[in-house]
Every structure is written in structure tokens, then in C-alpha cells.
GROMACS .gro file of C-alpha atoms in nm:
model
  239
    1MET     CA    1  12.177   8.333  10.688
    2SER     CA    2  12.360   8.515  10.412
    3VAL     CA    3  12.402   8.893  10.447
    4SER     CA    4  12.420   9.155  10.172
    5ALA     CA    5  12.352   9.527  10.127
    6VAL     CA    6  12.123   9.731   9.902
    7VAL     CA    7  12.052  10.096   9.833
    8PRO     CA    8  11.789  10.228  10.080
    9MET     CA    9  11.445  10.311   9.940
   10GLU     CA   10  11.288  10.654   9.965
   11SER     CA   11  10.956  10.684  10.147
   12ASN     CA   12  10.771  10.738   9.822
   13PRO     CA   13  10.435  10.566   9.759
   14GLU     CA   14  10.487  10.571   9.381
   15VAL     CA   15  10.816  10.380   9.413
   16PHE     CA   16  10.667  10.129   9.659
   17THR     CA   17  10.363  10.081   9.437
   18GLU     CA   18  10.573  10.030   9.124
   19LEU     CA   19  10.786   9.767   9.296
   20ALA     CA   20  10.481   9.592   9.444
   21HIS     CA   21  10.306   9.579   9.105
   22LYS     CA   22  10.626   9.467   8.933
   23ILE     CA   23  10.654   9.159   9.154
   24GLY     CA   24  10.284   9.072   9.142
   25LEU     CA   25  10.056   9.282   9.365
   26SER     CA   26   9.722   9.342   9.195
   27SER     CA   27   9.675   9.685   9.039
   28VAL     CA   28   9.359   9.731   9.250
   29LEU     CA   29   9.585   9.816   9.547
   30ALA     CA   30   9.848  10.087   9.582
   31PHE     CA   31  10.043  10.279   9.846
   32ASN     CA   32   9.925  10.624   9.950
   33ASP     CA   33  10.077  10.893  10.172
   34VAL     CA   34   9.931  10.933  10.520
   35TYR     CA   35   9.965  11.285  10.662
   36SER     CA   36   9.773  11.238  10.985
   37LEU     CA   37   9.639  10.957  11.202
   38THR     CA   38   9.381  11.176  11.376
   39ASP     CA   39   9.273  11.464  11.149
   40PRO     CA   40   8.939  11.365  10.988
   41ASP     CA   41   8.992  11.599  10.692
   42LEU     CA   42   9.333  11.455  10.603
   43LEU     CA   43   9.215  11.098  10.663
   44SER     CA   44   8.922  11.156  10.428
   45PHE     CA   45   9.163  11.174  10.132
   46ILE     CA   46   9.283  10.816  10.190
   47PRO     CA   47   9.093  10.539  10.006
   48ARG     CA   48   8.963  10.277  10.247
   49PRO     CA   49   8.998  10.016  10.379
   50CYS     CA   50   9.366  10.039  10.471
   51PHE     CA   51   9.529   9.695  10.469
   52ALA     CA   52   9.868   9.794  10.613
   53ILE     CA   53  10.065  10.097  10.731
   54ILE     CA   54  10.435  10.148  10.659
   55LEU     CA   55  10.611  10.382  10.901
   56LEU     CA   56  10.948  10.544  10.833
   57PHE     CA   57  11.102  10.674  11.154
   58PRO     CA   58  11.441  10.776  11.299
   59ILE     CA   59  11.658  10.519  11.476
   60THR     CA   60  11.712  10.715  11.795
   61GLU     CA   61  11.874  10.623  12.125
   62PHE     CA   62  11.524  10.582  12.269
   63TYR     CA   63  11.420  10.337  11.997
   64GLU     CA   64  11.738  10.132  12.029
   65THR     CA   65  11.698  10.107  12.406
   66GLU     CA   66  11.334  10.008  12.370
   67ARG     CA   67  11.411   9.753  12.098
   68LYS     CA   68  11.682   9.586  12.306
   69ARG     CA   69  11.462   9.585  12.616
   70ILE     CA   70  11.174   9.410  12.442
   71ASP     CA   71  11.396   9.171  12.247
   72SER     CA   72  11.574   9.067  12.568
   73GLN     CA   73  11.243   8.931  12.696
   74SER     CA   74  11.247   8.676  12.414
   75SER     CA   75  11.603   8.618  12.302
   76GLU     CA   76  11.526   8.315  12.083
   77LEU     CA   77  11.464   8.380  11.715
   78TYR     CA   78  11.106   8.345  11.596
   79SER     CA   79  11.029   7.981  11.520
   80GLU     CA   80  10.669   7.973  11.393
   81PHE     CA   81  10.590   7.883  11.032
   82GLY     CA   82  10.331   7.698  10.830
   83GLU     CA   83   9.975   7.661  10.961
   84ASN     CA   84  10.075   7.759  11.315
   85GLU     CA   85  10.204   8.102  11.212
   86LYS     CA   86   9.965   8.385  11.296
   87VAL     CA   87  10.141   8.652  11.090
   88LEU     CA   88  10.404   8.628  10.816
   89TRP     CA   89  10.735   8.779  10.931
   90PHE     CA   90  11.087   8.805  10.788
   91LYS     CA   91  11.410   8.863  10.977
   92GLN     CA   92  11.609   9.140  10.806
   93THR     CA   93  11.951   9.022  10.690
   94ILE     CA   94  11.999   9.272  10.404
   95LYS     CA   95  12.169   9.594  10.516
   96ASN     CA   96  11.954   9.899  10.432
   97GLY     CA   97  11.683   9.666  10.299
   98CYS     CA   98  11.416   9.766  10.552
   99GLY     CA   99  11.201   9.916  10.275
  100LEU     CA  100  11.186   9.579  10.101
  101TYR     CA  101  11.101   9.402  10.428
  102ALA     CA  102  10.828   9.656  10.508
  103LEU     CA  103  10.683   9.592  10.163
  104LEU     CA  104  10.692   9.214  10.213
  105HIS     CA  105  10.534   9.239  10.557
  106SER     CA  106  10.258   9.463  10.421
  107ILE     CA  107  10.154   9.258  10.117
  108GLY     CA  108  10.239   8.921  10.273
  109ASN     CA  109   9.959   8.954  10.527
  110ILE     CA  110   9.669   9.041  10.298
  111ASN     CA  111   9.436   8.801  10.122
  112ASP     CA  112   9.592   8.604   9.834
  113GLU     CA  113   9.319   8.738   9.604
  114TYR     CA  114   9.521   9.061   9.581
  115LEU     CA  115   9.821   8.880   9.437
  116GLN     CA  116   9.849   8.785   9.071
  117LYS     CA  117   9.849   8.407   9.044
  118ASP     CA  118  10.189   8.255   8.963
  119SER     CA  119  10.357   8.595   8.989
  120THR     CA  120  10.696   8.638   9.154
  121ILE     CA  121  10.546   8.745   9.486
  122TYR     CA  122  10.264   8.488   9.480
  123ASN     CA  123  10.511   8.203   9.443
  124PHE     CA  124  10.751   8.368   9.690
  125PHE     CA  125  10.491   8.382   9.969
  126LYS     CA  126  10.364   8.033   9.887
  127GLU     CA  127  10.715   7.898   9.945
  128ALA     CA  128  10.805   8.129  10.235
  129LYS     CA  129  10.508   8.025  10.448
  130ASN     CA  130  10.652   7.674  10.478
  131LEU     CA  131  11.007   7.783  10.560
  132ASN     CA  132  11.163   7.874  10.893
  133VAL     CA  133  11.306   8.221  10.952
  134LYS     CA  134  11.662   8.132  10.848
  135GLU     CA  135  11.544   7.970  10.524
  136ARG     CA  136  11.323   8.269  10.447
  137ALA     CA  137  11.618   8.504  10.485
  138ASP     CA  138  11.795   8.334  10.198
  139LEU     CA  139  11.476   8.333   9.989
  140VAL     CA  140  11.449   8.713  10.011
  141GLN     CA  141  11.774   8.740   9.815
  142VAL     CA  142  11.573   8.631   9.508
  143LEU     CA  143  11.385   8.963   9.516
  144GLU     CA  144  11.696   9.178   9.536
  145LYS     CA  145  11.716   9.233   9.160
  146SER     CA  146  11.362   9.376   9.143
  147TYR     CA  147  11.425   9.582   9.453
  148SER     CA  148  11.760   9.721   9.345
  149SER     CA  149  11.626   9.842   9.010
  150LEU     CA  150  11.381  10.074   9.188
  151ALA     CA  151  11.554  10.161   9.515
  152ASN     CA  152  11.742  10.457   9.369
  153GLN     CA  153  11.429  10.608   9.215
  154GLY     CA  154  11.254  10.895   9.390
  155GLN     CA  155  11.291  11.265   9.456
  156THR     CA  156  11.604  11.253   9.672
  157GLU     CA  157  11.953  11.124   9.602
  158ALA     CA  158  11.986  10.766   9.725
  159PRO     CA  159  12.269  10.674   9.966
  160GLU     CA  160  12.518  10.404   9.877
  161ALA     CA  161  12.430  10.045   9.968
  162LEU     CA  162  12.694  10.020  10.241
  163ASP     CA  163  12.616  10.358  10.399
  164ASP     CA  164  12.477  10.364  10.752
  165VAL     CA  165  12.134  10.527  10.751
  166SER     CA  166  11.943  10.663  11.050
  167LEU     CA  167  11.589  10.601  10.922
  168HIS     CA  168  11.403  10.269  10.934
  169PHE     CA  169  11.085  10.122  10.778
  170ILE     CA  170  10.845   9.897  10.970
  171SER     CA  171  10.490   9.777  10.901
  172PHE     CA  172  10.165   9.745  11.092
  173VAL     CA  173   9.914   9.480  10.985
  174LYS     CA  174   9.625   9.270  11.104
  175SER     CA  175   9.632   8.890  11.120
  176PHE     CA  176   9.316   8.725  10.995
  177LYS     CA  177   9.412   8.402  11.173
  178ASN     CA  178   9.371   8.538  11.525
  179ASP     CA  179   9.232   8.892  11.474
  180HIS     CA  180   9.531   9.051  11.645
  181VAL     CA  181   9.724   9.351  11.512
  182TYR     CA  182  10.103   9.341  11.478
  183GLU     CA  183  10.409   9.557  11.446
  184LEU     CA  184  10.646   9.391  11.197
  185ASP     CA  185  11.009   9.499  11.218
  186GLY     CA  186  11.281   9.286  11.060
  187ARG     CA  187  11.537   9.413  11.312
  188ARG     CA  188  11.347   9.253  11.600
  189ASN     CA  189  11.354   8.890  11.714
  190SER     CA  190  10.989   8.829  11.623
  191PRO     CA  191  10.662   9.002  11.535
  192ILE     CA  192  10.530   9.235  11.808
  193ASP     CA  193  10.172   9.142  11.905
  194LEU     CA  194   9.986   9.468  11.977
  195GLY     CA  195   9.672   9.293  12.093
  196GLN     CA  196   9.320   9.214  11.981
  197SER     CA  197   9.163   9.394  11.686
  198ILE     CA  198   8.880   9.632  11.770
  199SER     CA  199   8.639   9.400  11.588
  200PRO     CA  200   8.676   9.068  11.403
  201GLU     CA  201   8.505   9.199  11.088
  202ASN     CA  202   8.723   9.513  11.069
  203THR     CA  203   8.976   9.518  10.784
  204ASP     CA  204   9.086   9.882  10.814
  205VAL     CA  205   9.405   9.909  11.018
  206LEU     CA  206   9.375  10.290  11.025
  207LEU     CA  207   9.089  10.230  11.269
  208GLU     CA  208   9.298  10.013  11.501
  209LYS     CA  209   9.363  10.204  11.823
  210ASN     CA  210   9.654   9.982  11.928
  211ILE     CA  211   9.837  10.057  11.602
  212ILE     CA  212   9.767  10.429  11.617
  213ASP     CA  213   9.882  10.440  11.980
  214LYS     CA  214  10.209  10.260  11.899
  215ILE     CA  215  10.294  10.494  11.611
  216GLN     CA  216  10.211  10.793  11.830
  217TYR     CA  217  10.432  10.645  12.103
  218TYR     CA  218  10.731  10.649  11.867
  219MET     CA  219  10.655  11.005  11.763
  220ASP     CA  220  10.606  11.131  12.118
  221ASN     CA  221  10.939  10.987  12.229
  222ALA     CA  222  11.152  11.120  11.945
  223ASP     CA  223  11.413  11.374  12.048
  224GLU     CA  224  11.394  11.735  11.931
  225ALA     CA  225  11.628  11.677  11.635
  226ASN     CA  226  11.416  11.389  11.501
  227LYS     CA  227  11.056  11.468  11.592
  228TYR     CA  228  10.970  11.562  11.232
  229ASN     CA  229  11.161  11.274  11.068
  230PHE     CA  230  10.854  11.053  11.032
  231SER     CA  231  10.646  10.957  10.732
  232MET     CA  232  10.372  10.705  10.667
  233MET     CA  233  10.222  10.517  10.375
  234ALA     CA  234   9.903  10.312  10.362
  235LEU     CA  235   9.828  10.009  10.145
  236VAL     CA  236   9.483  10.094  10.011
  237PRO     CA  237   9.254  10.053   9.707
  238SER     CA  238   9.386  10.230   9.398
  239PHE     CA  239   9.220  10.552   9.284
   0.00000   0.00000   0.00000
């Protein structure tokens, strides 16, 4: 798997939406800030249903210990692809590219009807679904040009591509193949199965208790210096 580096993306729904639309996500969907997982008033501002959640969180000693502990239980790299794959997942091989991987994990696990036919991302996912993890890693390099043109946009000054950053993007989605919900993190060895969806007909991941509990788990275990270094975005219908 080839390795490269890109400028990290800011946790900015406008930037994520612009990139997603540029590569072929339908304009009927967009990313929206999430300010609370439990406050009914704040949740009422979010269009529904929510198809995916992107979490930006600090890479703390706790997270690294937890990641290594879970990954040690399954040291072999993820090997599912094609019809047997329950959820589309990409191993991160681009330094600081976690924003791109979170975007791919979010829009790669929704219905194809939300992708523009024959667009860059439509054809990308069509090819990726039949490739193993190592082959997919090389395919992601194709999207680097689109990503790099937007990564330094936002309200804060972007770090350099080779800088070490302490914040990381991951995604939470639902698989419509087995009605399980997943945590998708390119730094892991495989998707993390969080268990059965609350109901087969449910499409709103903001209602999924297992997802909410996992995000809250990360927040509750952040150290004092990092407990406010979290942000969330939801993939939802456009206003």
C-alpha cells in the first residue's frame, strides 16, 4: 500500500459538503453541525433522518490504549469485500487524511440513489466494493486532488501535510445488509461492529443508542486537557 500525506481538514460542515458535492454526492444531502446528542432542543435543529455521524476527537493516551487493545484481538487486516462485505471500510494510508476517510465511510454506506450516476464517487465506490483493503488503499489516491483543493479551506489555519496532529475523524453508520451499526476508523484493523440496530426500518443513526453510547464513552474518558476537543457533524437532508 502506498503512503502519502495531505493537509488535515477542518471540522467544518460547509467544507465537507463542498467536497462531497464536488465528487458526486447528491445536493439533497449535506453535512450539518451536531451540538448535542441528548438535548431535544438542539437536536430539533438537525434535519432528519441522519445517515451518518462524523466525530472529531482528540487522540489521547486512553484512546491509543483502547485502540491497541481492541486491535490486538484481531491482528489480521480486514479481508471482506464484494457481496460478503457488510459495511464498506477503508484502511487509512494517507497521513492526516482521516477527514477524507471519514467522508468516504459516511457516503459509502448510504443508498446509491444519493450519488450522481457516473460521478467520480459513484464510479469510485463501484470499483472499491470489489477490491480488497490493500487495493482500495491505492484507489483512494485518485481522490487526493479533489481533497487537497479543499483541505486548507475553513476558518482556522491549516497545518502542513507532514505535521503530526492530535485530532482524528471517524464515522458512525448503519449497514443495510445486516442492520448493525458500525464505528468506522481507518486507523483500526477493521470496522467495529457496535451491534444490532434498534429497529430494521430505522434509518436515523442519531436514534441509535449503541452509537450514542460509544461517542459518549470517548467523551467521558477524555482527560481534562481534551474534554472539550470534540465536534460532530451529521450527514442529513439539505435545508
